[in-house]
mmCIF file of C-alpha atoms in Angstrom:
data_model
loop_
_atom_site.group_PDB
_atom_site.id
_atom_site.type_symbol
_atom_site.label_atom_id
_atom_site.label_comp_id
_atom_site.label_asym_id
_atom_site.label_seq_id
_atom_site.Cartn_x
_atom_site.Cartn_y
_atom_site.Cartn_z
ATOM 1 C CA MET I 1 -149.890 175.941 60.279
ATOM 2 C CA GLU I 2 -149.280 174.429 63.694
ATOM 3 C CA GLY I 3 -146.439 175.719 65.763
ATOM 4 C CA PRO I 4 -143.573 173.488 67.071
ATOM 5 C CA GLU I 5 -145.033 173.461 70.569
ATOM 6 C CA ASN I 6 -148.368 172.167 69.433
ATOM 7 C CA VAL I 7 -146.726 169.552 67.257
ATOM 8 C CA THR I 8 -144.707 168.310 70.252
ATOM 9 C CA LEU I 9 -147.954 168.202 72.366
ATOM 10 C CA GLN I 10 -149.705 166.142 69.664
ATOM 11 C CA ARG I 11 -146.867 163.694 69.654
ATOM 12 C CA PHE I 12 -146.864 163.256 73.410
ATOM 13 C CA ARG I 13 -150.517 162.547 73.265
ATOM 14 C CA GLY I 14 -150.059 160.270 70.305
ATOM 15 C CA ALA I 15 -147.315 158.247 72.020
ATOM 16 C CA VAL I 16 -149.293 157.830 75.218
ATOM 17 C CA LEU I 17 -152.665 157.126 73.606
ATOM 18 C CA GLY I 18 -151.138 155.042 70.901
ATOM 19 C CA ALA I 19 -149.510 152.766 73.482
ATOM 20 C CA ALA I 20 -152.612 152.479 75.607
ATOM 21 C CA VAL I 21 -154.767 151.672 72.652
ATOM 22 C CA ALA I 22 -152.408 148.968 71.417
ATOM 23 C CA ASP I 23 -152.160 147.526 74.931
ATOM 24 C CA ALA I 24 -156.018 147.394 75.284
ATOM 25 C CA LEU I 25 -156.208 145.731 71.844
ATOM 26 C CA ALA I 26 -153.575 143.197 72.813
ATOM 27 C CA LEU I 27 -154.966 142.172 76.225
ATOM 28 C CA PRO I 28 -157.770 139.930 74.889
ATOM 29 C CA TYR I 29 -155.301 137.993 72.625
ATOM 30 C CA GLU I 30 -152.471 137.550 75.165
ATOM 31 C CA HIS I 31 -151.108 133.902 75.021
ATOM 32 C CA TYR I 32 -153.112 132.905 72.000
ATOM 33 C CA SER I 33 -151.068 130.986 69.432
ATOM 34 C CA ARG I 34 -149.577 132.582 66.361
ATOM 35 C CA ALA I 35 -151.379 129.998 64.107
ATOM 36 C CA PHE I 36 -154.809 130.916 65.619
ATOM 37 C CA LEU I 37 -154.299 134.705 65.444
ATOM 38 C CA ARG I 38 -153.127 134.511 61.851
ATOM 39 C CA SER I 39 -156.272 132.487 61.002
ATOM 40 C CA VAL I 40 -158.629 135.239 62.165
ATOM 41 C CA ALA I 41 -160.160 136.702 59.115
ATOM 42 C CA LEU I 42 -161.065 140.206 60.355
ATOM 43 C CA PRO I 43 -158.470 142.784 61.366
ATOM 44 C CA LEU I 44 -157.545 142.491 65.094
ATOM 45 C CA VAL I 45 -157.430 146.291 65.267
ATOM 46 C CA HIS I 46 -160.943 146.686 64.071
ATOM 47 C CA GLU I 47 -162.273 147.097 67.615
ATOM 48 C CA ILE I 48 -161.117 146.620 71.193
ATOM 49 C CA ARG I 49 -162.659 143.409 72.346
ATOM 50 C CA PRO I 50 -163.427 142.262 75.871
ATOM 51 C CA ARG I 51 -161.107 139.789 77.493
ATOM 52 C CA ALA I 52 -162.484 136.171 77.733
ATOM 53 C CA GLY I 53 -163.914 135.395 81.114
ATOM 54 C CA GLY I 54 -165.452 138.781 81.807
ATOM 55 C CA LEU I 55 -163.008 139.781 84.605
ATOM 56 C CA HIS I 56 -162.247 143.095 83.006
ATOM 57 C CA PRO I 57 -164.365 145.700 81.254
ATOM 58 C CA ARG I 58 -163.964 146.440 77.521
ATOM 59 C CA GLY I 59 -161.125 148.770 77.022
ATOM 60 C CA GLN I 60 -159.069 147.487 79.935
ATOM 61 C CA TYR I 61 -155.277 147.730 79.362
ATOM 62 C CA SER I 62 -152.554 145.676 81.058
ATOM 63 C CA SER I 63 -149.598 146.356 83.344
ATOM 64 C CA GLU I 64 -147.776 147.957 80.421
ATOM 65 C CA THR I 65 -149.995 151.072 80.521
ATOM 66 C CA GLN I 66 -150.446 150.882 84.278
ATOM 67 C CA GLU I 67 -146.614 151.042 84.750
ATOM 68 C CA MET I 68 -146.184 153.702 82.072
ATOM 69 C CA LEU I 69 -148.767 155.973 83.871
ATOM 70 C CA ALA I 70 -147.098 155.315 87.259
ATOM 71 C CA VAL I 71 -143.818 156.451 85.950
ATOM 72 C CA LEU I 72 -145.472 159.503 84.232
ATOM 73 C CA ASP I 73 -147.086 160.429 87.493
ATOM 74 C CA SER I 74 -143.795 160.134 89.366
ATOM 75 C CA ILE I 75 -142.180 162.562 86.918
ATOM 76 C CA LEU I 76 -145.052 165.028 87.334
ATOM 77 C CA GLU I 77 -144.652 164.801 91.132
ATOM 78 C CA THR I 78 -140.907 165.235 91.357
ATOM 79 C CA GLY I 79 -140.206 167.234 88.179
ATOM 80 C CA ASP I 80 -137.740 164.791 86.984
ATOM 81 C CA VAL I 81 -136.890 161.045 86.644
ATOM 82 C CA ALA I 82 -136.139 159.698 90.062
ATOM 83 C CA GLY I 83 -135.742 156.051 90.955
ATOM 84 C CA GLU I 84 -137.236 156.264 94.392
ATOM 85 C CA ALA I 85 -140.224 158.200 93.105
ATOM 86 C CA MET I 86 -140.808 155.749 90.340
ATOM 87 C CA ALA I 87 -140.661 152.848 92.759
ATOM 88 C CA SER I 88 -143.031 154.569 95.123
ATOM 89 C CA HIS I 89 -145.599 154.916 92.331
ATOM 90 C CA LEU I 90 -145.056 151.296 91.035
ATOM 91 C CA VAL I 91 -145.186 149.421 94.347
ATOM 92 C CA PRO I 92 -148.956 150.115 94.977
ATOM 93 C CA LEU I 93 -149.953 148.380 91.782
ATOM 94 C CA TRP I 94 -148.729 145.032 93.314
ATOM 95 C CA ARG I 95 -149.344 145.800 96.993
ATOM 96 C CA ASP I 96 -152.993 146.725 96.335
ATOM 97 C CA SER I 97 -153.491 143.915 93.719
ATOM 98 C CA THR I 98 -154.548 146.309 90.989
ATOM 99 C CA ILE I 99 -152.004 145.126 88.429
ATOM 100 C CA VAL I 100 -153.463 143.552 85.446
ATOM 101 C CA ASP I 101 -151.553 140.558 83.953
ATOM 102 C CA GLY I 102 -148.366 141.564 85.785
ATOM 103 C CA ASP I 103 -145.043 139.960 85.372
ATOM 104 C CA PRO I 104 -144.103 137.444 88.153
ATOM 105 C CA THR I 105 -140.490 138.459 88.275
ATOM 106 C CA SER I 106 -141.482 142.107 88.793
ATOM 107 C CA ALA I 107 -143.892 140.931 91.498
ATOM 108 C CA ARG I 108 -140.976 139.347 93.432
ATOM 109 C CA ALA I 109 -138.920 142.579 93.265
ATOM 110 C CA MET I 110 -141.988 144.722 94.256
ATOM 111 C CA GLU I 111 -142.728 142.505 97.208
ATOM 112 C CA ARG I 112 -139.186 143.061 98.447
ATOM 113 C CA LEU I 113 -139.685 146.759 98.149
ATOM 114 C CA ALA I 114 -143.055 146.758 99.811
ATOM 115 C CA ARG I 115 -141.780 144.736 102.767
ATOM 116 C CA GLY I 116 -138.787 147.002 103.183
ATOM 117 C CA LEU I 117 -136.286 144.231 102.381
ATOM 118 C CA ALA I 118 -134.578 146.213 99.674
ATOM 119 C CA THR I 119 -134.295 149.730 98.223
ATOM 120 C CA TRP I 120 -135.169 150.513 94.661
ATOM 121 C CA GLU I 121 -131.438 150.459 93.850
ATOM 122 C CA ASP I 122 -130.951 146.832 94.771
ATOM 123 C CA SER I 123 -134.500 145.345 94.540
ATOM 124 C CA GLY I 124 -134.152 144.210 90.895
ATOM 125 C CA LEU I 125 -133.460 140.609 90.171
ATOM 126 C CA GLU I 126 -130.328 139.576 88.218
ATOM 127 C CA GLY I 127 -130.289 137.155 85.349
ATOM 128 C CA HIS I 128 -133.894 137.853 84.282
ATOM 129 C CA ALA I 129 -134.567 139.521 80.966
ATOM 130 C CA GLU I 130 -138.288 139.815 80.714
ATOM 131 C CA ALA I 131 -139.874 142.432 78.409
ATOM 132 C CA ALA I 132 -142.551 143.466 80.883
ATOM 133 C CA PRO I 133 -140.821 146.561 82.472
ATOM 134 C CA LEU I 134 -140.165 148.188 79.018
ATOM 135 C CA GLY I 135 -143.486 149.965 79.170
ATOM 136 C CA ARG I 136 -142.032 152.197 81.898
ATOM 137 C CA VAL I 137 -139.780 153.961 79.518
ATOM 138 C CA LEU I 138 -142.401 155.625 77.365
ATOM 139 C CA ALA I 139 -142.787 158.669 79.655
ATOM 140 C CA ILE I 140 -139.024 158.816 79.924
ATOM 141 C CA GLY I 141 -138.590 158.859 76.136
ATOM 142 C CA LEU I 142 -140.985 161.832 76.038
ATOM 143 C CA TRP I 143 -139.553 163.712 79.058
ATOM 144 C CA HIS I 144 -135.960 163.410 77.737
ATOM 145 C CA HIS I 145 -136.648 163.400 73.999
ATOM 146 C CA ASP I 146 -134.252 166.391 73.644
ATOM 147 C CA SER I 147 -131.477 164.916 75.908
ATOM 148 C CA ALA I 148 -129.978 161.683 74.668
ATOM 149 C CA GLY I 149 -127.418 161.298 77.455
ATOM 150 C CA GLU I 150 -129.990 161.643 80.242
ATOM 151 C CA LEU I 151 -132.501 159.526 78.394
ATOM 152 C CA CYS I 152 -130.368 156.294 78.403
ATOM 153 C CA GLU I 153 -129.533 156.448 82.020
ATOM 154 C CA ALA I 154 -133.025 157.292 83.067
ATOM 155 C CA ALA I 155 -134.359 154.394 81.008
ATOM 156 C CA ALA I 156 -131.993 152.003 82.616
ATOM 157 C CA CYS I 157 -132.920 153.404 86.053
ATOM 158 C CA ALA I 158 -136.655 152.676 85.459
ATOM 159 C CA VAL I 159 -136.150 148.974 84.646
ATOM 160 C CA ARG I 160 -133.505 148.381 87.271
ATOM 161 C CA ILE I 161 -136.160 148.631 89.922
ATOM 162 C CA THR I 162 -137.166 145.067 88.956
ATOM 163 C CA HIS I 163 -134.566 143.855 86.528
ATOM 164 C CA ARG I 164 -130.805 144.304 86.863
ATOM 165 C CA ASP I 165 -129.910 142.561 83.551
ATOM 166 C CA PRO I 166 -127.963 144.524 80.968
ATOM 167 C CA ARG I 167 -130.260 143.076 78.236
ATOM 168 C CA VAL I 168 -133.258 144.721 79.837
ATOM 169 C CA ALA I 169 -131.414 148.067 80.195
ATOM 170 C CA ALA I 170 -130.338 147.895 76.466
ATOM 171 C CA ALA I 171 -133.890 147.094 75.303
ATOM 172 C CA ALA I 172 -135.251 149.920 77.504
ATOM 173 C CA ALA I 173 -132.671 152.461 76.166
ATOM 174 C CA ALA I 174 -133.461 151.445 72.615
ATOM 175 C CA ALA I 175 -137.222 151.816 73.093
ATOM 176 C CA ALA I 176 -136.876 155.178 74.813
ATOM 177 C CA GLN I 177 -134.610 156.458 72.130
ATOM 178 C CA ALA I 178 -136.985 155.296 69.450
ATOM 179 C CA ILE I 179 -139.790 157.245 71.031
ATOM 180 C CA ALA I 180 -137.574 160.301 71.582
ATOM 181 C CA PHE I 181 -136.341 160.353 67.973
ATOM 182 C CA ASN I 182 -139.871 160.146 66.614
ATOM 183 C CA VAL I 183 -141.103 162.989 68.813
ATOM 184 C CA ARG I 184 -138.549 165.450 67.457
ATOM 185 C CA THR I 185 -138.120 164.265 63.834
ATOM 186 C CA GLU I 186 -139.927 165.915 60.877
ATOM 187 C CA GLU I 187 -139.522 162.969 58.647
ATOM 188 C CA LEU I 188 -138.337 159.460 59.514
ATOM 189 C CA VAL I 189 -134.958 158.666 57.880
ATOM 190 C CA LEU I 190 -134.211 154.960 58.389
ATOM 191 C CA GLY I 191 -130.364 155.228 58.686
ATOM 192 C CA GLU I 192 -130.510 158.101 61.208
ATOM 193 C CA PHE I 193 -133.242 156.420 63.210
ATOM 194 C CA LEU I 194 -131.317 153.112 63.418
ATOM 195 C CA ASP I 195 -128.023 154.804 64.300
ATOM 196 C CA ARG I 196 -129.581 156.697 67.194
ATOM 197 C CA VAL I 197 -131.478 153.669 68.552
ATOM 198 C CA ALA I 198 -128.535 151.288 68.194
ATOM 199 C CA GLU I 199 -126.227 153.736 69.894
ATOM 200 C CA ALA I 200 -128.630 153.769 72.865
ATOM 201 C CA ALA I 201 -128.726 149.977 73.053
ATOM 202 C CA ARG I 202 -124.993 149.595 72.738
ATOM 203 C CA ARG I 203 -124.478 151.509 75.974
ATOM 204 C CA HIS I 204 -125.689 148.329 77.710
ATOM 205 C CA ASP I 205 -125.544 145.415 75.204
ATOM 206 C CA GLY I 206 -123.558 145.375 71.934
ATOM 207 C CA LEU I 207 -125.492 142.456 70.511
ATOM 208 C CA LEU I 208 -128.794 144.310 70.552
ATOM 209 C CA GLY I 209 -127.137 147.328 68.983
ATOM 210 C CA GLU I 210 -125.805 145.278 66.047
ATOM 211 C CA ALA I 211 -129.219 143.585 65.573
ATOM 212 C CA ILE I 212 -130.815 147.030 65.267
ATOM 213 C CA LEU I 213 -128.204 148.175 62.719
ATOM 214 C CA ASP I 214 -128.984 145.037 60.665
ATOM 215 C CA PHE I 215 -132.632 146.141 60.051
ATOM 216 C CA PRO I 216 -132.046 147.224 56.437
ATOM 217 C CA ARG I 217 -131.462 143.558 55.770
ATOM 218 C CA THR I 218 -134.037 142.214 58.226
ATOM 219 C CA LEU I 219 -136.846 144.310 56.709
ATOM 220 C CA SER I 220 -136.377 142.563 53.435
ATOM 221 C CA VAL I 221 -137.110 139.020 54.692
ATOM 222 C CA SER I 222 -140.405 137.396 55.431
ATOM 223 C CA GLU I 223 -142.176 137.944 58.777
ATOM 224 C CA ALA I 224 -141.710 134.351 59.818
ATOM 225 C CA ARG I 225 -137.982 134.446 59.095
ATOM 226 C CA ALA I 226 -137.566 137.812 60.897
ATOM 227 C CA LEU I 227 -139.372 136.508 64.035
ATOM 228 C CA ARG I 228 -137.192 133.397 64.098
ATOM 229 C CA HIS I 229 -134.171 135.600 63.745
ATOM 230 C CA PHE I 230 -135.136 137.816 66.633
ATOM 231 C CA GLU I 231 -135.552 134.807 68.893
ATOM 232 C CA SER I 232 -132.189 133.488 67.970
ATOM 233 C CA ILE I 233 -130.131 136.643 68.612
ATOM 234 C CA ALA I 234 -129.712 136.231 72.395
ATOM 235 C CA PRO I 235 -131.005 132.713 73.241
ATOM 236 C CA ASP I 236 -131.811 132.028 76.856
ATOM 237 C CA ASP I 237 -133.199 128.753 78.294
ATOM 238 C CA ARG I 238 -135.602 130.712 80.478
ATOM 239 C CA TYR I 239 -137.428 131.937 77.369
ATOM 240 C CA PRO I 240 -137.529 129.147 74.853
ATOM 241 C CA ALA I 241 -138.228 130.180 71.295
ATOM 242 C CA GLY I 242 -141.140 128.591 69.474
ATOM 243 C CA ASP I 243 -143.252 129.032 66.383
ATOM 244 C CA GLU I 244 -146.424 129.416 68.330
ATOM 245 C CA GLY I 245 -145.757 132.790 69.799
ATOM 246 C CA LEU I 246 -143.341 135.315 71.332
ATOM 247 C CA SER I 247 -141.525 134.489 74.513
ATOM 248 C CA GLU I 248 -141.170 136.889 77.465
ATOM 249 C CA HIS I 249 -137.639 137.787 76.373
ATOM 250 C CA CYS I 250 -136.974 141.485 76.077
ATOM 251 C CA ILE I 251 -134.653 141.225 73.106
ATOM 252 C CA PRO I 252 -137.178 139.675 70.663
ATOM 253 C CA ALA I 253 -139.975 141.863 72.054
ATOM 254 C CA VAL I 254 -138.258 145.233 71.268
ATOM 255 C CA LEU I 255 -136.944 144.005 67.945
ATOM 256 C CA THR I 256 -140.495 142.796 66.939
ATOM 257 C CA ALA I 257 -141.891 146.172 67.897
ATOM 258 C CA LEU I 258 -139.191 147.969 65.816
ATOM 259 C CA TYR I 259 -139.779 145.563 62.885
ATOM 260 C CA TYR I 260 -143.575 146.177 62.508
ATOM 261 C CA PHE I 261 -143.028 149.940 63.176
ATOM 262 C CA LEU I 262 -140.425 150.219 60.494
ATOM 263 C CA LYS I 263 -142.690 148.242 58.094
ATOM 264 C CA HIS I 264 -145.463 150.682 58.527
ATOM 265 C CA PRO I 265 -144.098 153.802 60.350
ATOM 266 C CA TYR I 266 -146.917 156.087 59.257
ATOM 267 C CA ALA I 267 -149.717 153.471 59.492
ATOM 268 C CA TYR I 268 -150.575 152.933 63.132
ATOM 269 C CA GLU I 269 -153.104 150.240 62.660
ATOM 270 C CA GLN I 270 -150.952 148.155 60.339
ATOM 271 C CA ALA I 271 -147.944 148.276 62.709
ATOM 272 C CA VAL I 272 -150.048 147.240 65.712
ATOM 273 C CA GLU I 273 -151.839 144.604 63.666
ATOM 274 C CA GLY I 274 -148.541 142.951 62.815
ATOM 275 C CA CYS I 275 -147.653 142.618 66.548
ATOM 276 C CA LEU I 276 -151.110 141.276 67.437
ATOM 277 C CA ARG I 277 -150.669 138.397 64.928
ATOM 278 C CA CYS I 278 -147.398 137.272 66.571
ATOM 279 C CA GLY I 279 -149.073 135.249 69.348
ATOM 280 C CA GLY I 280 -147.624 134.522 72.797
ATOM 281 C CA ARG I 281 -146.532 137.494 74.869
ATOM 282 C CA LEU I 282 -147.529 140.071 72.370
ATOM 283 C CA ASP I 283 -148.609 142.880 74.728
ATOM 284 C CA THR I 284 -145.160 144.521 75.116
ATOM 285 C CA PRO I 285 -144.384 144.524 71.348
ATOM 286 C CA ALA I 286 -147.800 145.904 70.519
ATOM 287 C CA PHE I 287 -147.554 148.561 73.296
ATOM 288 C CA LEU I 288 -144.137 149.712 71.971
ATOM 289 C CA ALA I 289 -145.140 149.691 68.348
ATOM 290 C CA GLY I 290 -148.137 151.775 69.268
ATOM 291 C CA ALA I 291 -145.904 154.175 71.136
ATOM 292 C CA PHE I 292 -143.353 154.416 68.283
ATOM 293 C CA CYS I 293 -146.085 155.123 65.680
ATOM 294 C CA GLY I 294 -147.973 157.508 68.025
ATOM 295 C CA ALA I 295 -144.820 159.538 68.696
ATOM 296 C CA LEU I 296 -144.314 159.923 64.933
ATOM 297 C CA VAL I 297 -147.768 160.582 63.625
ATOM 298 C CA GLY I 298 -149.209 162.332 66.641
ATOM 299 C CA GLU I 299 -152.717 161.902 68.230
ATOM 300 C CA SER I 300 -154.416 162.393 64.825
ATOM 301 C CA GLY I 301 -152.680 159.207 63.543
ATOM 302 C CA VAL I 302 -154.238 157.004 66.318
ATOM 303 C CA PRO I 303 -157.785 155.990 65.387
ATOM 304 C CA ALA I 304 -160.180 158.001 67.445
ATOM 305 C CA ARG I 305 -162.817 155.176 67.470
ATOM 306 C CA LEU I 306 -160.201 152.991 69.276
ATOM 307 C CA ALA I 307 -158.915 155.695 71.581
ATOM 308 C CA GLU I 308 -162.487 156.374 72.827
ATOM 309 C CA GLU I 309 -162.870 152.758 73.835
ATOM 310 C CA VAL I 310 -159.841 152.694 76.182
ATOM 311 C CA LEU I 311 -160.763 152.746 79.849
ATOM 312 C CA GLY I 312 -160.184 156.254 81.264
ATOM 313 C CA ALA I 313 -159.053 157.625 77.907
ATOM 314 C CA PRO I 314 -159.798 161.308 78.775
ATOM 315 C CA ASP I 315 -157.644 160.984 81.931
ATOM 316 C CA ILE I 316 -154.783 159.319 80.071
ATOM 317 C CA ALA I 317 -154.809 162.152 77.562
ATOM 318 C CA ALA I 318 -154.849 164.786 80.291
ATOM 319 C CA ARG I 319 -151.850 163.041 81.919
ATOM 320 C CA ALA I 320 -150.063 163.209 78.557
ATOM 321 C CA ASP I 321 -150.893 166.940 78.406
ATOM 322 C CA ALA I 322 -149.642 167.501 81.980
ATOM 323 C CA LEU I 323 -146.296 165.756 81.088
ATOM 324 C CA HIS I 324 -145.853 167.977 78.037
ATOM 325 C CA ASN I 325 -146.606 171.089 80.006
ATOM 326 C CA ALA I 326 -144.133 170.170 82.707
ATOM 327 C CA TRP I 327 -141.472 169.431 80.093
ATOM 328 C CA ALA I 328 -142.141 172.788 78.393
ATOM 329 C CA LYS I 329 -141.864 174.578 81.670
ATOM 330 C CA ARG I 330 -138.599 172.851 82.556
ATOM 331 C CA ARG I 331 -137.194 173.748 79.168
ATOM 332 C CA GLU I 332 -137.980 177.411 79.732
ATOM 333 C CA GLU I 333 -136.439 177.406 83.197
ATOM 334 C CA ARG I 334 -133.153 175.787 82.118
ATOM 335 C CA PRO I 335 -130.283 178.183 81.349
#
């Protein structure tokens, strides 16, 4: 029988690899319409396909995983979640033009940072609620999975570098708490899970918290109706809702990820497949759903055939191990 320490390690690896795999699966289908993706006969999670145009190798992931790894590395460097350290690891992705499918709003904030026109505390743009920065909170959810109070503030800190909107902070806190809950739970209990995730969201936005608590009802309706409902919860003219795919809005993104995860909490491929069929900006929901499932089922629940296809998979797994080891060492040193 595996000890608690090894179970936690496997869940760290599951969350990190699960997110990276889902991101690599999603990249080739980014911006395709919902109608087209739902017409594809074969499962979209059958294999990781190359992106059209040949600009990236098979197994390439997007900015979601790049930013997640940047934040992970900043935690390893400083031994904690620190805004300045996170920013210093994120900026080079834009400055050196290595970001893949990056968010234009984040690019504006990163340019201000790179040129010394702002500090990480005031570089974020107000009034923008894109989902793109949510990938940063994965490492935070793992690092603070045993400390709910620190987790919510750290998640908000991570996204504030580029987005100073309470909706983004709420979505980030909810996503981080979902990962944290799954790492430490023995068996998923819906009510307890929703209570914890909603509580984290309500620290920044009550509307998102209420939508999360409404999931027992939402899970009983059709996928089409659920997706329309998510887009209607916090309407914003910047992110027009449509039947052809998900917008860039963070609220529908995190709710979509939670919806497909809760539909198939112990079935990684089915949860990610649901997100991939949504169309539009599907990368963030797929990434998050992969992280939620991976944190619950561990590395063994993420298909090895897919993980092996992800670019730099051994290095990604090694960094997950390093984060776990650093967390374990910090836990031992705390009084």
